[in-house]
């Protein structure tokens, strides 16, 4: 109750809403709980950007909360379309297994194809097999070999998780999604947003032409530096890719 020395007449008791104190005509006759539970108004607000910001925040909170104690991890990218009979699938399994044997958790996009292969290898080797899935217009779901799975609505939140919790990347043959992930990693290193990421391209046949073009056209025209090409190691040898990750994690 307030009746201060300034002579303000008696009025209703002060109202507190968290850190806010309200008096007089500013007092709200309803409580926060009432407004939450009684509201039956239009639901347009769920489609507004401020509300989306909260969903985005929630996705970051879930991701950070789930992955913060993952330990050393390597991200594996590669085609969603790689069939189990494709030699790249067996290579993905071998990679997943050997990364686990080297002490890493394996983080993939959690989808089919090369992602499934790497998760399978990691899981069968008794390691931590992570899938960072993405909501897509068609139902895809996490593959059966993912032990820790998070399905993201937002691509950029998922990408943050890949980059934050992986100490390096191995890139199996892939298409547009794989190229997007590879070039994001390269750009982050080039712009020093992250200081070092070892990046192994597995599959000389698949990736050789891209590197030739980058060397010939991009470096030739001066749109990249020679050092930018040194960020990637091209190999067919799974052991070499794993050693690259191990050496970098010892140095780092
Ligand atoms: C195409 C099909 C399913 C797609 N499901 C995916 N689930 C999770 N992550 C995916 C999916 N598709 C692409 N990705 C990400 O991009 C990379 C592969 O893309 P690409 O275009 O196939 O090279 C991969 O590393 C994922 O992170 C049904 O077959």
mmCIF file of C-alpha atoms and ligand atoms in Angstrom:
data_model
loop_
_atom_site.group_PDB
_atom_site.id
_atom_site.type_symbol
_atom_site.label_atom_id
_atom_site.label_comp_id
_atom_site.label_asym_id
_atom_site.label_seq_id
_atom_site.Cartn_x
_atom_site.Cartn_y
_atom_site.Cartn_z
ATOM 1 C CA UNK A 1 0.000 0.000 0.000
ATOM 2 C CA UNK A 2 1.305 3.407 -0.839
ATOM 3 C CA UNK A 3 0.451 6.729 0.734
ATOM 4 C CA UNK A 4 3.797 8.476 0.577
ATOM 5 C CA UNK A 5 4.921 11.777 2.073
ATOM 6 C CA UNK A 6 4.073 13.528 -1.187
ATOM 7 C CA UNK A 7 0.456 13.031 -0.262
ATOM 8 C CA UNK A 8 -0.518 10.535 -2.896
ATOM 9 C CA UNK A 9 -3.884 9.238 -1.784
ATOM 10 C CA UNK A 10 -4.344 5.652 -0.689
ATOM 11 C CA UNK A 11 -4.822 3.298 -3.523
ATOM 12 C CA UNK A 12 -4.756 -0.400 -4.394
ATOM 13 C CA UNK A 13 -1.701 -2.366 -3.249
ATOM 14 C CA UNK A 14 1.317 -2.250 -5.555
ATOM 15 C CA UNK A 15 1.432 -5.020 -8.153
ATOM 16 C CA UNK A 16 4.682 -6.868 -8.907
ATOM 17 C CA UNK A 17 5.311 -8.655 -12.201
ATOM 18 C CA UNK A 18 8.807 -10.105 -12.011
ATOM 19 C CA UNK A 19 11.113 -7.076 -11.665
ATOM 20 C CA UNK A 20 8.333 -4.612 -12.569
ATOM 21 C CA UNK A 21 6.239 -2.702 -9.970
ATOM 22 C CA UNK A 22 2.885 -1.296 -11.114
ATOM 23 C CA UNK A 23 0.580 1.198 -9.410
ATOM 24 C CA UNK A 24 -2.699 2.974 -9.933
ATOM 25 C CA UNK A 25 -4.238 2.682 -13.380
ATOM 26 C CA UNK A 26 -1.242 0.644 -14.545
ATOM 27 C CA UNK A 27 -2.280 -2.277 -12.391
ATOM 28 C CA UNK A 28 -3.402 -5.207 -14.527
ATOM 29 C CA UNK A 29 -6.515 -6.906 -13.159
ATOM 30 C CA UNK A 30 -5.484 -10.299 -14.563
ATOM 31 C CA UNK A 31 -2.477 -12.417 -13.617
ATOM 32 C CA UNK A 32 0.159 -13.748 -16.020
ATOM 33 C CA UNK A 33 -1.078 -17.290 -15.455
ATOM 34 C CA UNK A 34 -4.639 -16.242 -16.233
ATOM 35 C CA UNK A 35 -3.566 -14.633 -19.483
ATOM 36 C CA UNK A 36 -1.603 -17.753 -20.416
ATOM 37 C CA UNK A 37 -4.323 -20.256 -19.549
ATOM 38 C CA UNK A 38 -7.443 -18.287 -20.498
ATOM 39 C CA UNK A 39 -6.364 -17.011 -23.890
ATOM 40 C CA UNK A 40 -8.431 -18.280 -26.804
ATOM 41 C CA UNK A 41 -7.507 -15.582 -29.333
ATOM 42 C CA UNK A 42 -6.203 -15.955 -32.856
ATOM 43 C CA UNK A 43 -3.091 -18.100 -33.234
ATOM 44 C CA UNK A 44 -1.327 -16.050 -35.916
ATOM 45 C CA UNK A 45 1.483 -15.199 -33.524
ATOM 46 C CA UNK A 46 2.915 -18.742 -33.843
ATOM 47 C CA UNK A 47 3.847 -17.859 -37.414
ATOM 48 C CA UNK A 48 5.656 -14.630 -36.562
ATOM 49 C CA UNK A 49 9.405 -14.091 -36.550
ATOM 50 C CA UNK A 50 9.653 -13.198 -32.844
ATOM 51 C CA UNK A 51 8.101 -16.563 -32.042
ATOM 52 C CA UNK A 52 10.475 -18.271 -34.468
ATOM 53 C CA UNK A 53 13.375 -16.701 -32.610
ATOM 54 C CA UNK A 54 12.287 -18.621 -29.517
ATOM 55 C CA UNK A 55 12.127 -21.866 -31.479
ATOM 56 C CA UNK A 56 15.586 -21.176 -32.883
ATOM 57 C CA UNK A 57 16.844 -20.468 -29.368
ATOM 58 C CA UNK A 58 15.278 -23.702 -28.124
ATOM 59 C CA UNK A 59 17.056 -25.622 -30.872
ATOM 60 C CA UNK A 60 20.397 -24.163 -29.844
ATOM 61 C CA UNK A 61 19.689 -24.984 -26.197
ATOM 62 C CA UNK A 62 18.774 -28.608 -27.048
ATOM 63 C CA UNK A 63 21.807 -29.026 -29.288
ATOM 64 C CA UNK A 64 24.310 -27.513 -26.879
ATOM 65 C CA UNK A 65 22.757 -29.390 -23.970
ATOM 66 C CA UNK A 66 22.905 -32.756 -25.697
ATOM 67 C CA UNK A 67 26.329 -32.443 -27.319
ATOM 68 C CA UNK A 68 28.404 -30.464 -24.838
ATOM 69 C CA UNK A 69 29.862 -33.594 -23.234
ATOM 70 C CA UNK A 70 30.449 -35.494 -26.472
ATOM 71 C CA UNK A 71 34.247 -35.379 -26.281
ATOM 72 C CA UNK A 72 36.499 -35.614 -29.325
ATOM 73 C CA UNK A 73 34.409 -36.028 -32.461
ATOM 74 C CA UNK A 74 34.825 -36.075 -36.229
ATOM 75 C CA UNK A 75 32.124 -34.978 -38.645
ATOM 76 C CA UNK A 76 31.490 -37.215 -41.639
ATOM 77 C CA UNK A 77 29.721 -35.842 -44.708
ATOM 78 C CA UNK A 78 28.645 -37.766 -47.777
ATOM 79 C CA UNK A 79 25.855 -38.584 -50.157
ATOM 80 C CA UNK A 80 22.388 -39.499 -48.909
ATOM 81 C CA UNK A 81 22.117 -41.639 -52.065
ATOM 82 C CA UNK A 82 25.073 -43.988 -51.611
ATOM 83 C CA UNK A 83 23.684 -47.524 -51.897
ATOM 84 C CA UNK A 84 24.888 -50.328 -49.599
ATOM 85 C CA UNK A 85 26.413 -52.112 -52.625
ATOM 86 C CA UNK A 86 28.510 -49.037 -53.558
ATOM 87 C CA UNK A 87 32.182 -49.382 -52.491
ATOM 88 C CA UNK A 88 31.834 -45.922 -50.899
ATOM 89 C CA UNK A 89 29.353 -47.435 -48.429
ATOM 90 C CA UNK A 90 31.885 -50.016 -47.229
ATOM 91 C CA UNK A 91 34.463 -47.242 -47.046
ATOM 92 C CA UNK A 92 32.061 -45.213 -44.899
ATOM 93 C CA UNK A 93 31.613 -48.152 -42.532
ATOM 94 C CA UNK A 94 35.369 -48.667 -42.321
ATOM 95 C CA UNK A 95 35.787 -44.951 -41.635
ATOM 96 C CA UNK A 96 33.192 -44.943 -38.845
ATOM 97 C CA UNK A 97 34.820 -47.959 -37.223
ATOM 98 C CA UNK A 98 38.372 -46.610 -37.461
ATOM 99 C CA UNK A 99 37.398 -43.193 -36.137
ATOM 100 C CA UNK A 100 35.908 -44.900 -33.083
ATOM 101 C CA UNK A 101 39.031 -47.050 -32.670
ATOM 102 C CA UNK A 102 41.039 -43.820 -32.742
ATOM 103 C CA UNK A 103 38.918 -42.423 -29.906
ATOM 104 C CA UNK A 104 36.458 -40.204 -31.773
ATOM 105 C CA UNK A 105 32.696 -39.968 -31.696
ATOM 106 C CA UNK A 106 31.266 -39.953 -35.225
ATOM 107 C CA UNK A 107 28.871 -37.153 -36.167
ATOM 108 C CA UNK A 108 26.859 -37.378 -39.404
ATOM 109 C CA UNK A 109 23.706 -35.856 -40.832
ATOM 110 C CA UNK A 110 21.908 -38.934 -39.521
ATOM 111 C CA UNK A 111 20.369 -39.724 -42.898
ATOM 112 C CA UNK A 112 20.681 -42.628 -45.337
ATOM 113 C CA UNK A 113 23.591 -43.535 -47.642
ATOM 114 C CA UNK A 114 27.089 -42.507 -46.637
ATOM 115 C CA UNK A 115 25.796 -41.083 -43.339
ATOM 116 C CA UNK A 116 24.220 -44.419 -42.441
ATOM 117 C CA UNK A 117 27.432 -46.226 -43.397
ATOM 118 C CA UNK A 118 29.584 -44.107 -41.069
ATOM 119 C CA UNK A 119 27.050 -44.379 -38.226
ATOM 120 C CA UNK A 120 26.884 -48.164 -38.729
ATOM 121 C CA UNK A 121 30.664 -48.527 -38.573
ATOM 122 C CA UNK A 122 30.820 -46.369 -35.442
ATOM 123 C CA UNK A 123 27.963 -48.161 -33.741
ATOM 124 C CA UNK A 124 29.250 -51.663 -34.515
ATOM 125 C CA UNK A 125 32.658 -50.657 -33.166
ATOM 126 C CA UNK A 126 30.996 -49.726 -29.864
ATOM 127 C CA UNK A 127 31.541 -45.983 -30.249
ATOM 128 C CA UNK A 128 29.361 -42.927 -29.991
ATOM 129 C CA UNK A 129 27.280 -42.559 -33.126
ATOM 130 C CA UNK A 130 25.616 -39.185 -33.553
ATOM 131 C CA UNK A 131 23.093 -38.055 -36.173
ATOM 132 C CA UNK A 132 22.238 -34.397 -36.668
ATOM 133 C CA UNK A 133 19.097 -34.768 -38.767
ATOM 134 C CA UNK A 134 17.269 -32.057 -40.624
ATOM 135 C CA UNK A 135 13.550 -31.542 -41.168
ATOM 136 C CA UNK A 136 12.914 -32.016 -44.874
ATOM 137 C CA UNK A 137 9.749 -31.684 -46.969
ATOM 138 C CA UNK A 138 9.754 -35.461 -47.379
ATOM 139 C CA UNK A 139 9.974 -37.853 -44.445
ATOM 140 C CA UNK A 140 13.556 -39.062 -44.104
ATOM 141 C CA UNK A 141 14.130 -39.867 -40.420
ATOM 142 C CA UNK A 142 17.312 -40.823 -38.645
ATOM 143 C CA UNK A 143 19.060 -43.997 -39.725
ATOM 144 C CA UNK A 144 18.977 -47.068 -37.442
ATOM 145 C CA UNK A 145 22.621 -46.698 -36.423
ATOM 146 C CA UNK A 146 22.297 -43.328 -34.724
ATOM 147 C CA UNK A 147 22.504 -43.554 -30.922
ATOM 148 C CA UNK A 148 22.326 -39.840 -30.190
ATOM 149 C CA UNK A 149 19.989 -38.184 -32.648
ATOM 150 C CA UNK A 150 18.744 -34.617 -32.864
ATOM 151 C CA UNK A 151 16.318 -33.530 -35.578
ATOM 152 C CA UNK A 152 16.761 -29.862 -36.397
ATOM 153 C CA UNK A 153 14.241 -27.561 -38.036
ATOM 154 C CA UNK A 154 16.854 -25.001 -38.982
ATOM 155 C CA UNK A 155 19.807 -25.743 -41.222
ATOM 156 C CA UNK A 156 21.973 -23.020 -39.715
ATOM 157 C CA UNK A 157 21.477 -24.332 -36.162
ATOM 158 C CA UNK A 158 22.441 -27.827 -37.306
ATOM 159 C CA UNK A 159 25.506 -26.464 -39.089
ATOM 160 C CA UNK A 160 26.601 -24.691 -35.921
ATOM 161 C CA UNK A 161 26.433 -28.029 -34.082
ATOM 162 C CA UNK A 162 28.536 -29.785 -36.734
ATOM 163 C CA UNK A 163 31.187 -27.111 -36.559
ATOM 164 C CA UNK A 164 31.171 -26.632 -32.792
ATOM 165 C CA UNK A 165 31.396 -30.304 -31.863
ATOM 166 C CA UNK A 166 33.622 -31.730 -34.623
ATOM 167 C CA UNK A 167 37.389 -31.394 -34.504
ATOM 168 C CA UNK A 168 37.729 -32.287 -38.161
ATOM 169 C CA UNK A 169 35.801 -33.511 -41.172
ATOM 170 C CA UNK A 170 36.039 -36.464 -43.495
ATOM 171 C CA UNK A 171 34.088 -36.037 -46.705
ATOM 172 C CA UNK A 172 32.905 -39.111 -48.576
ATOM 173 C CA UNK A 173 31.657 -38.828 -52.174
ATOM 174 C CA UNK A 174 28.526 -36.718 -52.297
ATOM 175 C CA UNK A 175 26.414 -34.157 -54.121
ATOM 176 C CA UNK A 176 25.043 -30.703 -53.383
ATOM 177 C CA UNK A 177 24.487 -31.167 -49.636
ATOM 178 C CA UNK A 178 27.980 -32.560 -49.214
ATOM 179 C CA UNK A 179 29.487 -29.729 -51.266
ATOM 180 C CA UNK A 180 27.614 -27.198 -49.150
ATOM 181 C CA UNK A 181 29.028 -28.720 -45.962
ATOM 182 C CA UNK A 182 32.543 -28.998 -47.368
ATOM 183 C CA UNK A 183 32.586 -25.399 -48.567
ATOM 184 C CA UNK A 184 31.156 -24.124 -45.316
ATOM 185 C CA UNK A 185 34.016 -25.792 -43.451
ATOM 186 C CA UNK A 186 36.555 -24.404 -45.933
ATOM 187 C CA UNK A 187 35.112 -20.895 -45.687
ATOM 188 C CA UNK A 188 35.182 -20.944 -41.892
ATOM 189 C CA UNK A 189 38.869 -21.843 -41.925
ATOM 190 C CA UNK A 190 39.690 -19.379 -44.699
ATOM 191 C CA UNK A 191 38.020 -16.524 -42.814
ATOM 192 C CA UNK A 192 39.548 -17.720 -39.499
ATOM 193 C CA UNK A 193 36.168 -18.143 -37.891
ATOM 194 C CA UNK A 194 37.673 -21.426 -36.736
ATOM 195 C CA UNK A 195 41.413 -21.724 -36.441
ATOM 196 C CA UNK A 196 41.886 -25.245 -37.698
ATOM 197 C CA UNK A 197 39.882 -28.082 -39.105
ATOM 198 C CA UNK A 198 41.611 -30.954 -40.790
ATOM 199 C CA UNK A 199 39.542 -31.850 -43.857
ATOM 200 C CA UNK A 200 40.032 -35.159 -45.666
ATOM 201 C CA UNK A 201 38.367 -35.817 -49.000
ATOM 202 C CA UNK A 202 37.924 -39.572 -49.361
ATOM 203 C CA UNK A 203 37.657 -40.675 -52.986
ATOM 204 C CA UNK A 204 40.267 -39.481 -55.469
ATOM 205 C CA UNK A 205 38.017 -40.343 -58.406
ATOM 206 C CA UNK A 206 35.121 -38.336 -57.021
ATOM 207 C CA UNK A 207 36.949 -35.287 -55.674
ATOM 208 C CA UNK A 208 40.023 -35.095 -57.910
ATOM 209 C CA UNK A 209 38.232 -33.136 -60.656
ATOM 210 C CA UNK A 210 36.958 -30.547 -58.172
ATOM 211 C CA UNK A 211 40.454 -29.986 -56.801
ATOM 212 C CA UNK A 212 41.873 -29.733 -60.337
ATOM 213 C CA UNK A 213 39.279 -27.064 -61.143
ATOM 214 C CA UNK A 214 39.981 -25.186 -57.926
ATOM 215 C CA UNK A 215 43.709 -25.275 -58.659
ATOM 216 C CA UNK A 216 43.378 -24.416 -62.347
ATOM 217 C CA UNK A 217 40.536 -21.919 -62.390
ATOM 218 C CA UNK A 218 40.192 -20.486 -58.867
ATOM 219 C CA UNK A 219 43.875 -20.349 -58.020
ATOM 220 C CA UNK A 220 44.730 -19.494 -61.661
ATOM 221 C CA UNK A 221 42.423 -16.462 -61.535
ATOM 222 C CA UNK A 222 43.528 -15.502 -58.062
ATOM 223 C CA UNK A 223 40.150 -15.944 -56.375
ATOM 224 C CA UNK A 224 41.731 -18.258 -53.790
ATOM 225 C CA UNK A 225 45.247 -18.541 -52.336
ATOM 226 C CA UNK A 226 47.521 -21.542 -52.616
ATOM 227 C CA UNK A 227 47.170 -22.029 -48.846
ATOM 228 C CA UNK A 228 43.424 -22.493 -49.241
ATOM 229 C CA UNK A 229 44.028 -25.698 -51.159
ATOM 230 C CA UNK A 230 46.294 -26.968 -48.380
ATOM 231 C CA UNK A 231 43.254 -27.148 -46.097
ATOM 232 C CA UNK A 232 42.206 -30.367 -47.862
ATOM 233 C CA UNK A 233 43.888 -33.753 -48.069
ATOM 234 C CA UNK A 234 42.757 -35.918 -50.967
ATOM 235 C CA UNK A 235 43.077 -39.649 -50.462
ATOM 236 C CA UNK A 236 41.553 -43.080 -51.056
ATOM 237 C CA UNK A 237 43.059 -44.364 -47.839
ATOM 238 C CA UNK A 238 40.791 -44.434 -44.779
ATOM 239 C CA UNK A 239 43.805 -44.841 -42.483
ATOM 240 C CA UNK A 240 45.357 -41.660 -43.886
ATOM 241 C CA UNK A 241 42.125 -39.735 -43.288
ATOM 242 C CA UNK A 242 41.909 -41.011 -39.706
ATOM 243 C CA UNK A 243 45.606 -40.237 -39.049
ATOM 244 C CA UNK A 244 45.023 -36.693 -40.250
ATOM 245 C CA UNK A 245 42.286 -36.303 -37.625
ATOM 246 C CA UNK A 246 44.413 -37.900 -34.898
ATOM 247 C CA UNK A 247 47.484 -35.753 -35.671
ATOM 248 C CA UNK A 248 45.433 -32.570 -35.734
ATOM 249 C CA UNK A 249 43.740 -33.355 -32.425
ATOM 250 C CA UNK A 250 47.171 -34.014 -30.811
ATOM 251 C CA UNK A 251 48.495 -30.691 -32.126
ATOM 252 C CA UNK A 252 45.338 -28.778 -31.319
HETATM 253 C C1 LIG B 1 17.761 -37.703 -50.158
HETATM 254 C C2 LIG B 1 17.171 -38.515 -49.082
HETATM 255 C C3 LIG B 1 17.205 -38.167 -47.789
HETATM 256 C C4 LIG B 1 17.899 -36.960 -47.315
HETATM 257 N N1 LIG B 1 18.093 -37.017 -45.910
HETATM 258 C C5 LIG B 1 19.047 -36.352 -45.275
HETATM 259 N N2 LIG B 1 19.099 -36.480 -43.941
HETATM 260 C C6 LIG B 1 20.077 -35.875 -43.258
HETATM 261 N N3 LIG B 1 21.053 -35.139 -43.831
HETATM 262 C C7 LIG B 1 21.013 -34.987 -45.151
HETATM 263 C C8 LIG B 1 20.007 -35.565 -45.938
HETATM 264 N N4 LIG B 1 20.225 -35.238 -47.213
HETATM 265 C C9 LIG B 1 21.331 -34.470 -47.241
HETATM 266 N N5 LIG B 1 21.824 -34.325 -46.006
HETATM 267 C C10 LIG B 1 23.057 -33.580 -45.615
HETATM 268 O O1 LIG B 1 23.789 -33.225 -46.790
HETATM 269 C C11 LIG B 1 24.814 -34.185 -47.043
HETATM 270 C C12 LIG B 1 24.416 -35.108 -48.178
HETATM 271 O O2 LIG B 1 23.867 -34.362 -49.244
HETATM 272 P P1 LIG B 1 24.003 -34.934 -50.745
HETATM 273 O O3 LIG B 1 23.312 -33.917 -51.562
HETATM 274 O O4 LIG B 1 23.350 -36.260 -50.761
HETATM 275 O O5 LIG B 1 25.467 -34.988 -51.009
HETATM 276 C C13 LIG B 1 24.993 -35.030 -45.802
HETATM 277 O O6 LIG B 1 26.325 -34.942 -45.308
HETATM 278 C C14 LIG B 1 23.978 -34.494 -44.810
HETATM 279 O O7 LIG B 1 24.559 -33.813 -43.727
HETATM 280 C C15 LIG B 1 16.490 -39.774 -49.452
HETATM 281 O O8 LIG B 1 17.381 -40.606 -50.118
#
